[in-house]
Amino acid sequence: MDFQPSERCADFKQRLEAFMAEHVYPAESLYAQQLRESGNPHHQPAVMEELKVRAREAGLWNMFLPDAELGAGLSNSDYAPLAEILGRSAIASEACNCSAPDTGNMEVLYQFATPEQKERWLMPLLEGEIRSAFAMTEPDVASSDATNIAMSIVRDGDEYVLNGRKWWTSNAMHPHCRIMIVMGKTATEGPRHRQQSMILVPLDAPGVDVVRNLSVFGYDDHEGHAEVLFQDVRVAASNLIAGEGDGFMIAQARLGPGRIHHCMRAIGAAERALEAMCARAVARETFGAPLATRGNVLDWIAESRIEIEMARLLTLKAAWLMDTVGNKHARTEIAAIKVAAPNAALKVLDRAIQVHGGGGVSDDFTLASAYAHLRTLRLADGPDEVHKLSIARRELAPFIPREQ
């Protein structure tokens, strides 16, 4: 594995870091002010639209997509360091049209959609004209096992009829959200992993009821995490993505790159938290000496650097394996980073909060909000326990005798 970034990656890093310093970091306080003054937690601040224009002008648009014509043509290894930089700010990913769940949805449409579906939904998403949501998790079943999903998708002539309830449908509260990719059951018999399908459902389709937004540790996130009720929702049969029973396969294809993005963004957030911890430790005194002279604080700083480096290297290895041998042969590493990166980032944030004292749990700093977001990452895209189970089974496999 070569740790030297490619020339293209180095070029994008330099330009993205300059964009962050010149435009994104200075806009964070204005973004928060405009959001607060609107009185609507899901309002789209004007400064975000300005940032999007500047990002496009700088050639920092759709960097996640490996297609050279529609995206930046970057590999997973090339995009990973850029995702880390984006993860340093809560508003950077949207500014560059690289935010979840849109990235995953666009990848699904890019890989599996028909030409008509791409023209209707993928192109507006790539242009940043609309946003999208992904509806999979359900309140009435343990959705960590995707085969439990109970949403009914029934064929009726030239249409499919959807009935069920979803929640944690991220992005559904965004004012620009227009389309959802919904996962449900088109069959109740046969192989468990061939009963699920994915279908495109416009947010304004009759029978779609956005019931409420779910807060995260008390935060009303801008994009929202909605509970959505589907009551006899009818969509054209042509809205089905790929074929009936392909839902689980599509979900697995969607998760590989997405986990690289999530984990590297988490590492970026951890890096910024470590910087804040160091600055605070030097600036604050207790009992006549700076916090930076205290043995336990020095220990926290050192452990944070070690854990960030380990998480980054493991994530970069997973990205490299995906590029060289494919997602199937990188399954252990993809599962491992989803456990390692959020946990490492949370440890760093917890220490930074402690060093900031009461300020650390307030909204005067970004640490509390970052902690709340990253804690959810231990559940999103499958909880830690599911990934650990998958890793353990593969480790045990060589030691279990095969049936004769």
Tab-separated table of C-alpha atoms in Angstrom:
chain	number	residue	atom	x	y	z
A	1	MET	CA	0.000	0.000	0.000
A	2	ASP	CA	1.381	3.382	-1.047
A	3	PHE	CA	0.631	6.108	1.501
A	4	GLN	CA	1.658	8.873	-0.870
A	5	PRO	CA	-1.447	10.649	-2.189
A	6	SER	CA	-1.804	10.744	-5.947
A	7	GLU	CA	-1.117	13.994	-7.774
A	8	ARG	CA	-4.850	14.517	-8.318
A	9	CYS	CA	-5.602	13.879	-4.637
A	10	ALA	CA	-2.851	16.313	-3.574
A	11	ASP	CA	-4.240	18.949	-5.929
A	12	PHE	CA	-7.795	18.539	-4.629
A	13	LYS	CA	-6.562	18.614	-1.020
A	14	GLN	CA	-4.719	21.872	-1.567
A	15	ARG	CA	-7.703	23.514	-3.240
A	16	LEU	CA	-10.208	22.153	-0.718
A	17	GLU	CA	-8.148	23.273	2.286
A	18	ALA	CA	-7.919	26.751	0.752
A	19	PHE	CA	-11.687	26.764	0.147
A	20	MET	CA	-12.342	25.731	3.747
A	21	ALA	CA	-10.056	28.445	5.124
A	22	GLU	CA	-11.307	31.212	2.855
A	23	HIS	CA	-15.025	30.437	2.714
A	24	VAL	CA	-16.330	27.594	4.912
A	25	TYR	CA	-14.870	28.303	8.366
A	26	PRO	CA	-15.693	32.033	8.160
A	27	ALA	CA	-19.275	31.185	7.109
A	28	GLU	CA	-20.041	28.853	10.037
A	29	SER	CA	-21.162	31.582	12.434
A	30	LEU	CA	-23.213	33.339	9.752
A	31	TYR	CA	-24.872	30.044	8.804
A	32	ALA	CA	-25.831	29.475	12.464
A	33	GLN	CA	-27.084	33.058	12.762
A	34	GLN	CA	-29.249	32.862	9.638
A	35	LEU	CA	-30.650	29.508	10.739
A	36	ARG	CA	-31.444	30.836	14.206
A	37	GLU	CA	-32.994	34.089	12.973
A	38	SER	CA	-35.285	32.232	10.564
A	39	GLY	CA	-37.070	30.554	13.457
A	40	ASN	CA	-37.134	27.317	11.460
A	41	PRO	CA	-34.499	24.655	12.272
A	42	HIS	CA	-34.814	23.317	8.708
A	43	HIS	CA	-34.484	26.668	6.941
A	44	GLN	CA	-31.900	26.857	4.143
A	45	PRO	CA	-29.542	29.742	5.047
A	46	ALA	CA	-28.683	31.991	2.118
A	47	VAL	CA	-24.982	31.647	2.857
A	48	MET	CA	-25.160	27.936	1.979
A	49	GLU	CA	-26.332	28.714	-1.535
A	50	GLU	CA	-23.462	31.188	-1.846
A	51	LEU	CA	-20.988	28.528	-0.704
A	52	LYS	CA	-22.356	26.074	-3.269
A	53	VAL	CA	-21.731	28.563	-6.073
A	54	ARG	CA	-18.174	29.146	-4.878
A	55	ALA	CA	-17.511	25.402	-4.560
A	56	ARG	CA	-18.609	24.813	-8.145
A	57	GLU	CA	-16.448	27.675	-9.345
A	58	ALA	CA	-13.489	26.121	-7.511
A	59	GLY	CA	-14.074	22.697	-9.106
A	60	LEU	CA	-14.916	21.161	-5.716
A	61	TRP	CA	-18.281	19.679	-6.686
A	62	ASN	CA	-19.477	16.038	-6.612
A	63	MET	CA	-15.995	14.927	-5.570
A	64	PHE	CA	-17.373	11.661	-4.182
A	65	LEU	CA	-18.464	10.277	-7.566
A	66	PRO	CA	-15.747	8.260	-9.365
A	67	ASP	CA	-17.216	9.009	-12.790
A	68	ALA	CA	-14.907	11.529	-14.496
A	69	GLU	CA	-17.742	13.145	-16.463
A	70	LEU	CA	-20.431	13.446	-13.794
A	71	GLY	CA	-18.101	13.643	-10.809
A	72	ALA	CA	-14.428	14.223	-10.081
A	73	GLY	CA	-13.234	10.801	-11.229
A	74	LEU	CA	-11.505	10.118	-7.911
A	75	SER	CA	-10.901	6.668	-6.442
A	76	ASN	CA	-11.943	5.776	-2.905
A	77	SER	CA	-8.345	6.286	-1.793
A	78	ASP	CA	-8.223	9.714	-3.425
A	79	TYR	CA	-11.549	10.876	-2.027
A	80	ALA	CA	-10.965	9.625	1.535
A	81	PRO	CA	-8.591	12.464	2.565
A	82	LEU	CA	-11.020	14.972	1.066
A	83	ALA	CA	-13.893	13.515	3.112
A	84	GLU	CA	-11.738	14.005	6.210
A	85	ILE	CA	-11.287	17.683	5.379
A	86	LEU	CA	-15.039	18.079	4.790
A	87	GLY	CA	-15.716	16.414	8.135
A	88	ARG	CA	-14.021	19.281	9.949
A	89	SER	CA	-17.109	21.447	9.404
A	90	ALA	CA	-20.805	20.614	9.688
A	91	ILE	CA	-21.597	22.719	6.607
A	92	ALA	CA	-18.744	21.773	4.251
A	93	SER	CA	-20.182	18.603	2.717
A	94	GLU	CA	-23.412	20.226	1.577
A	95	ALA	CA	-21.465	23.166	0.166
A	96	CYS	CA	-19.618	20.737	-2.135
A	97	ASN	CA	-22.673	18.545	-2.890
A	98	CYS	CA	-20.981	15.685	-1.039
A	99	SER	CA	-23.334	15.182	1.913
A	100	ALA	CA	-25.194	12.093	3.041
A	101	PRO	CA	-27.643	10.638	2.252
A	102	ASP	CA	-27.455	12.279	-1.174
A	103	THR	CA	-24.070	10.755	-1.963
A	104	GLY	CA	-25.324	7.238	-1.314
A	105	ASN	CA	-28.554	7.871	-3.194
A	106	MET	CA	-26.697	9.289	-6.173
A	107	GLU	CA	-24.387	6.274	-6.190
A	108	VAL	CA	-27.438	3.977	-6.221
A	109	LEU	CA	-28.974	5.868	-9.120
A	110	TYR	CA	-25.657	6.011	-10.958
A	111	GLN	CA	-25.174	2.234	-10.665
A	112	PHE	CA	-28.704	0.857	-10.906
A	113	ALA	CA	-31.170	3.413	-12.270
A	114	THR	CA	-32.702	3.361	-15.729
A	115	PRO	CA	-31.860	6.197	-18.147
A	116	GLU	CA	-35.258	7.734	-17.426
A	117	GLN	CA	-34.726	7.560	-13.646
A	118	LYS	CA	-31.298	9.132	-14.021
A	119	GLU	CA	-32.645	11.981	-16.108
A	120	ARG	CA	-35.546	12.641	-13.716
A	121	TRP	CA	-33.691	12.380	-10.391
A	122	LEU	CA	-29.936	11.830	-10.663
A	123	MET	CA	-29.161	14.853	-12.816
A	124	PRO	CA	-30.986	17.374	-10.559
A	125	LEU	CA	-29.208	15.844	-7.548
A	126	LEU	CA	-25.823	16.148	-9.241
A	127	GLU	CA	-26.634	19.756	-10.095
A	128	GLY	CA	-27.516	20.460	-6.465
A	129	GLU	CA	-30.995	21.614	-7.470
A	130	ILE	CA	-32.755	19.158	-5.129
A	131	ARG	CA	-31.955	16.974	-2.106
A	132	SER	CA	-33.018	13.394	-1.341
A	133	ALA	CA	-33.785	11.057	1.551
A	134	PHE	CA	-33.261	7.360	2.221
A	135	ALA	CA	-36.108	5.544	4.000
A	136	MET	CA	-35.161	2.156	5.421
A	137	THR	CA	-35.318	2.094	9.238
A	138	GLU	CA	-38.691	1.321	10.839
A	139	PRO	CA	-39.888	1.967	14.411
A	140	ASP	CA	-41.721	-1.331	14.829
A	141	VAL	CA	-38.891	-3.750	14.001
A	142	ALA	CA	-35.190	-4.114	14.769
A	143	SER	CA	-33.871	-2.621	11.544
A	144	SER	CA	-30.275	-3.579	12.317
A	145	ASP	CA	-31.441	-6.808	10.636
A	146	ALA	CA	-32.633	-5.433	7.305
A	147	THR	CA	-34.599	-8.606	6.601
A	148	ASN	CA	-36.999	-7.518	9.377
A	149	ILE	CA	-38.228	-4.575	7.327
A	150	ALA	CA	-42.024	-4.753	7.051
A	151	MET	CA	-42.873	-1.905	4.645
A	152	SER	CA	-45.236	-3.389	2.064
A	153	ILE	CA	-44.590	-2.749	-1.634
A	154	VAL	CA	-47.294	-4.496	-3.678
A	155	ARG	CA	-47.631	-4.531	-7.457
A	156	ASP	CA	-51.002	-3.367	-8.749
A	157	GLY	CA	-51.065	-3.185	-12.535
A	158	ASP	CA	-48.703	-0.442	-13.674
A	159	GLU	CA	-48.167	0.796	-10.134
A	160	TYR	CA	-46.750	-0.233	-6.791
A	161	VAL	CA	-48.680	0.471	-3.588
A	162	LEU	CA	-46.691	1.242	-0.429
A	163	ASN	CA	-47.904	0.884	3.130
A	164	GLY	CA	-45.826	1.206	6.275
A	165	ARG	CA	-44.014	3.536	8.635
A	166	LYS	CA	-40.392	4.667	8.507
A	167	TRP	CA	-38.315	6.786	10.841
A	168	TRP	CA	-34.836	8.299	10.919
A	169	THR	CA	-35.437	9.228	7.291
A	170	SER	CA	-32.568	11.695	7.210
A	171	ASN	CA	-32.866	14.754	4.974
A	172	ALA	CA	-36.646	14.496	4.658
A	173	MET	CA	-37.044	17.843	6.477
A	174	HIS	CA	-34.627	19.688	4.200
A	175	PRO	CA	-36.559	22.340	2.227
A	176	HIS	CA	-34.977	21.110	-1.009
A	177	CYS	CA	-35.803	17.417	-0.487
A	178	ARG	CA	-37.925	16.113	-3.358
A	179	ILE	CA	-37.340	12.356	-3.629
A	180	MET	CA	-36.917	9.338	-1.331
A	181	ILE	CA	-35.390	5.970	-2.016
A	182	VAL	CA	-37.608	3.626	-0.014
A	183	MET	CA	-36.742	0.061	0.940
A	184	GLY	CA	-39.544	-2.390	1.571
A	185	LYS	CA	-40.836	-5.881	0.865
A	186	THR	CA	-42.140	-6.938	-2.522
A	187	ALA	CA	-42.287	-10.599	-1.393
A	188	THR	CA	-43.050	-12.335	1.879
A	189	GLU	CA	-41.821	-15.789	0.837
A	190	GLY	CA	-38.647	-17.166	-0.658
A	191	PRO	CA	-35.028	-16.402	0.340
A	192	ARG	CA	-34.929	-13.777	3.102
A	193	HIS	CA	-32.402	-11.628	1.245
A	194	ARG	CA	-34.493	-11.596	-1.944
A	195	GLN	CA	-37.715	-10.222	-0.449
A	196	GLN	CA	-36.642	-6.555	-0.329
A	197	SER	CA	-36.770	-3.967	-3.104
A	198	MET	CA	-35.987	-0.274	-3.471
A	199	ILE	CA	-38.288	2.206	-5.131
A	200	LEU	CA	-38.317	5.945	-5.848
A	201	VAL	CA	-41.080	7.861	-4.064
A	202	PRO	CA	-41.547	11.636	-4.493
A	203	LEU	CA	-41.870	13.364	-1.144
A	204	ASP	CA	-45.112	15.002	-2.301
A	205	ALA	CA	-46.757	11.751	-3.486
A	206	PRO	CA	-50.344	11.370	-2.213
A	207	GLY	CA	-50.394	9.276	0.954
A	208	VAL	CA	-46.908	10.320	2.121
A	209	ASP	CA	-47.190	11.967	5.534
A	210	VAL	CA	-44.068	13.443	7.144
A	211	VAL	CA	-45.296	12.995	10.708
A	212	ARG	CA	-42.521	14.644	12.701
A	213	ASN	CA	-38.836	15.344	13.018
A	214	LEU	CA	-36.804	13.284	15.481
A	215	SER	CA	-34.272	15.227	17.521
A	216	VAL	CA	-30.790	13.851	18.225
A	217	PHE	CA	-29.781	14.379	21.858
A	218	GLY	CA	-32.123	17.376	21.789
A	219	TYR	CA	-30.749	18.818	18.539
A	220	ASP	CA	-33.095	19.522	15.638
A	221	ASP	CA	-30.687	18.816	12.818
A	222	HIS	CA	-31.017	21.036	9.775
A	223	GLU	CA	-31.657	18.181	7.357
A	224	GLY	CA	-34.000	16.467	9.806
A	225	HIS	CA	-34.583	12.816	10.683
A	226	ALA	CA	-38.230	12.283	9.913
A	227	GLU	CA	-40.861	9.778	10.831
A	228	VAL	CA	-42.770	9.162	7.600
A	229	LEU	CA	-46.091	7.370	7.216
A	230	PHE	CA	-46.965	5.715	3.895
A	231	GLN	CA	-50.685	5.072	3.430
A	232	ASP	CA	-51.677	3.515	0.108
A	233	VAL	CA	-48.955	5.482	-1.659
A	234	ARG	CA	-49.051	4.750	-5.379
A	235	VAL	CA	-46.059	5.210	-7.646
A	236	ALA	CA	-45.416	4.051	-11.187
A	237	ALA	CA	-43.938	0.575	-11.565
A	238	SER	CA	-41.134	2.234	-13.528
A	239	ASN	CA	-39.987	3.815	-10.241
A	240	LEU	CA	-38.615	0.461	-9.050
A	241	ILE	CA	-34.816	0.482	-8.912
A	242	ALA	CA	-33.243	-2.536	-10.656
A	243	GLY	CA	-35.604	-5.491	-10.105
A	244	GLU	CA	-37.851	-6.982	-7.467
A	245	GLY	CA	-35.765	-8.634	-4.771
A	246	ASP	CA	-32.655	-6.549	-5.516
A	247	GLY	CA	-33.052	-4.256	-2.515
A	248	PHE	CA	-30.613	-6.025	-0.237
A	249	MET	CA	-27.981	-6.214	-2.976
A	250	ILE	CA	-28.379	-2.495	-3.694
A	251	ALA	CA	-28.112	-1.680	0.012
A	252	GLN	CA	-24.827	-3.553	0.304
A	253	ALA	CA	-23.424	-1.792	-2.768
A	254	ARG	CA	-24.495	1.557	-1.300
A	255	LEU	CA	-22.775	1.002	2.034
A	256	GLY	CA	-19.181	0.383	0.915
A	257	PRO	CA	-18.138	3.871	-0.252
A	258	GLY	CA	-20.557	5.463	2.215
A	259	ARG	CA	-18.713	3.972	5.160
A	260	ILE	CA	-15.428	5.380	3.886
A	261	HIS	CA	-17.091	8.810	3.671
A	262	HIS	CA	-18.655	8.575	7.145
A	263	CYS	CA	-15.477	7.354	8.813
A	264	MET	CA	-13.174	9.892	7.223
A	265	ARG	CA	-15.576	12.717	8.097
A	266	ALA	CA	-15.537	11.422	11.677
A	267	ILE	CA	-11.742	11.558	11.669
A	268	GLY	CA	-11.894	15.140	10.395
A	269	ALA	CA	-14.207	16.060	13.266
A	270	ALA	CA	-11.820	14.364	15.689
A	271	GLU	CA	-8.858	16.307	14.295
A	272	ARG	CA	-10.658	19.596	14.819
A	273	ALA	CA	-11.620	18.549	18.348
A	274	LEU	CA	-7.992	17.699	19.127
A	275	GLU	CA	-6.913	21.124	17.884
A	276	ALA	CA	-9.549	22.738	20.110
A	277	MET	CA	-8.387	20.643	23.071
A	278	CYS	CA	-4.770	21.708	22.594
A	279	ALA	CA	-5.663	25.391	22.205
A	280	ARG	CA	-7.829	25.293	25.321
A	281	ALA	CA	-5.188	23.427	27.338
A	282	VAL	CA	-2.591	26.074	26.551
A	283	ALA	CA	-4.912	29.043	27.152
A	284	ARG	CA	-6.555	27.989	30.448
A	285	GLU	CA	-4.933	27.866	33.872
A	286	THR	CA	-5.915	25.910	36.961
A	287	PHE	CA	-4.217	26.238	40.326
A	288	GLY	CA	-1.548	28.509	38.931
A	289	ALA	CA	-0.482	26.535	35.860
A	290	PRO	CA	-1.788	25.908	32.328
A	291	LEU	CA	-3.904	22.808	31.757
A	292	ALA	CA	-1.276	21.753	29.228
A	293	THR	CA	1.125	21.043	32.092
A	294	ARG	CA	-1.195	18.555	33.766
A	295	GLY	CA	-0.197	14.930	33.299
A	296	ASN	CA	-3.707	13.672	32.619
A	297	VAL	CA	-4.303	16.319	29.931
A	298	LEU	CA	-1.005	15.478	28.263
A	299	ASP	CA	-2.049	11.835	28.346
A	300	TRP	CA	-5.405	12.686	26.697
A	301	ILE	CA	-3.683	14.622	23.929
A	302	ALA	CA	-1.211	11.816	23.232
A	303	GLU	CA	-3.877	9.100	23.258
A	304	SER	CA	-6.040	11.177	20.935
A	305	ARG	CA	-3.250	11.509	18.372
A	306	ILE	CA	-2.544	7.759	18.520
A	307	GLU	CA	-6.208	6.800	18.120
A	308	ILE	CA	-6.813	9.228	15.247
A	309	GLU	CA	-3.803	7.897	13.351
A	310	MET	CA	-4.870	4.270	13.842
A	311	ALA	CA	-8.425	4.972	12.683
A	312	ARG	CA	-7.195	6.924	9.668
A	313	LEU	CA	-4.768	4.227	8.563
A	314	LEU	CA	-7.376	1.482	8.903
A	315	THR	CA	-9.867	3.533	6.879
A	316	LEU	CA	-7.313	4.289	4.175
A	317	LYS	CA	-6.460	0.588	4.009
A	318	ALA	CA	-10.144	-0.230	3.505
A	319	ALA	CA	-10.375	2.376	0.735
A	320	TRP	CA	-7.235	0.999	-0.926
A	321	LEU	CA	-8.592	-2.564	-0.814
A	322	MET	CA	-11.889	-1.439	-2.321
A	323	ASP	CA	-9.954	0.169	-5.166
A	324	THR	CA	-7.616	-2.777	-5.747
A	325	VAL	CA	-9.514	-5.992	-4.938
A	326	GLY	CA	-13.127	-4.818	-4.622
A	327	ASN	CA	-15.661	-4.392	-1.829
A	328	LYS	CA	-16.214	-8.122	-1.360
A	329	HIS	CA	-12.589	-8.732	-0.408
A	330	ALA	CA	-12.550	-5.660	1.829
A	331	ARG	CA	-15.571	-6.722	3.888
A	332	THR	CA	-13.667	-7.157	7.141
A	333	GLU	CA	-11.933	-3.806	6.850
A	334	ILE	CA	-15.141	-2.011	5.821
A	335	ALA	CA	-16.910	-3.442	8.875
A	336	ALA	CA	-13.932	-2.689	11.130
A	337	ILE	CA	-13.675	0.986	10.246
A	338	LYS	CA	-17.369	1.495	10.934
A	339	VAL	CA	-16.659	0.407	14.518
A	340	ALA	CA	-13.206	1.928	14.977
A	341	ALA	CA	-13.559	5.425	13.515
A	342	PRO	CA	-16.691	6.656	15.344
A	343	ASN	CA	-15.474	5.208	18.650
A	344	ALA	CA	-12.067	6.840	18.285
A	345	ALA	CA	-13.633	10.171	17.351
A	346	LEU	CA	-16.013	10.014	20.317
A	347	LYS	CA	-13.110	9.426	22.718
A	348	VAL	CA	-11.305	12.469	21.356
A	349	LEU	CA	-14.434	14.618	21.564
A	350	ASP	CA	-15.152	13.466	25.104
A	351	ARG	CA	-11.655	14.524	26.209
A	352	ALA	CA	-11.972	17.850	24.412
A	353	ILE	CA	-15.302	18.479	26.145
A	354	GLN	CA	-13.701	17.711	29.507
A	355	VAL	CA	-10.865	20.155	28.887
A	356	HIS	CA	-13.394	22.840	27.919
A	357	GLY	CA	-15.314	22.313	31.172
A	358	GLY	CA	-18.857	23.660	31.222
A	359	GLY	CA	-18.307	25.322	27.870
A	360	GLY	CA	-17.751	21.933	26.288
A	361	VAL	CA	-21.351	20.826	26.800
A	362	SER	CA	-22.788	24.143	25.636
A	363	ASP	CA	-23.434	25.429	22.147
A	364	ASP	CA	-20.779	28.130	22.562
A	365	PHE	CA	-18.431	25.556	21.049
A	366	THR	CA	-19.068	22.913	18.368
A	367	LEU	CA	-18.018	19.975	20.551
A	368	ALA	CA	-21.417	19.060	22.022
A	369	SER	CA	-23.132	19.090	18.628
A	370	ALA	CA	-20.302	17.102	17.057
A	371	TYR	CA	-20.504	14.530	19.853
A	372	ALA	CA	-24.259	14.092	19.356
A	373	HIS	CA	-23.822	13.592	15.615
A	374	LEU	CA	-20.955	11.153	15.971
A	375	ARG	CA	-22.726	9.120	18.633
A	376	THR	CA	-25.471	8.409	16.121
A	377	LEU	CA	-22.843	7.074	13.720
A	378	ARG	CA	-22.443	4.034	15.987
A	379	LEU	CA	-26.010	3.166	14.947
A	380	ALA	CA	-26.284	4.509	11.390
A	381	ASP	CA	-25.475	2.054	8.572
A	382	GLY	CA	-25.743	-0.759	11.116
A	383	PRO	CA	-24.838	-0.723	14.831
A	384	ASP	CA	-21.382	-1.664	16.109
A	385	GLU	CA	-22.634	-5.054	17.216
A	386	VAL	CA	-23.684	-6.105	13.704
A	387	HIS	CA	-20.287	-5.206	12.273
A	388	LYS	CA	-18.468	-6.998	15.086
A	389	LEU	CA	-20.615	-10.080	14.515
A	390	SER	CA	-19.705	-10.035	10.827
A	391	ILE	CA	-15.986	-9.705	11.587
A	392	ALA	CA	-16.055	-12.442	14.224
A	393	ARG	CA	-17.828	-14.894	11.923
A	394	ARG	CA	-15.174	-14.443	9.256
A	395	GLU	CA	-12.400	-14.885	11.803
A	396	LEU	CA	-13.996	-18.083	13.116
A	397	ALA	CA	-14.785	-19.576	9.719
A	398	PRO	CA	-11.411	-21.330	9.179
A	399	PHE	CA	-11.704	-23.037	12.559
A	400	ILE	CA	-15.203	-24.460	12.142
A	401	PRO	CA	-15.211	-27.957	10.602
A	402	ARG	CA	-17.157	-28.227	7.373
A	403	GLU	CA	-19.993	-30.707	7.215
A	404	GLN	CA	-19.047	-33.864	5.360
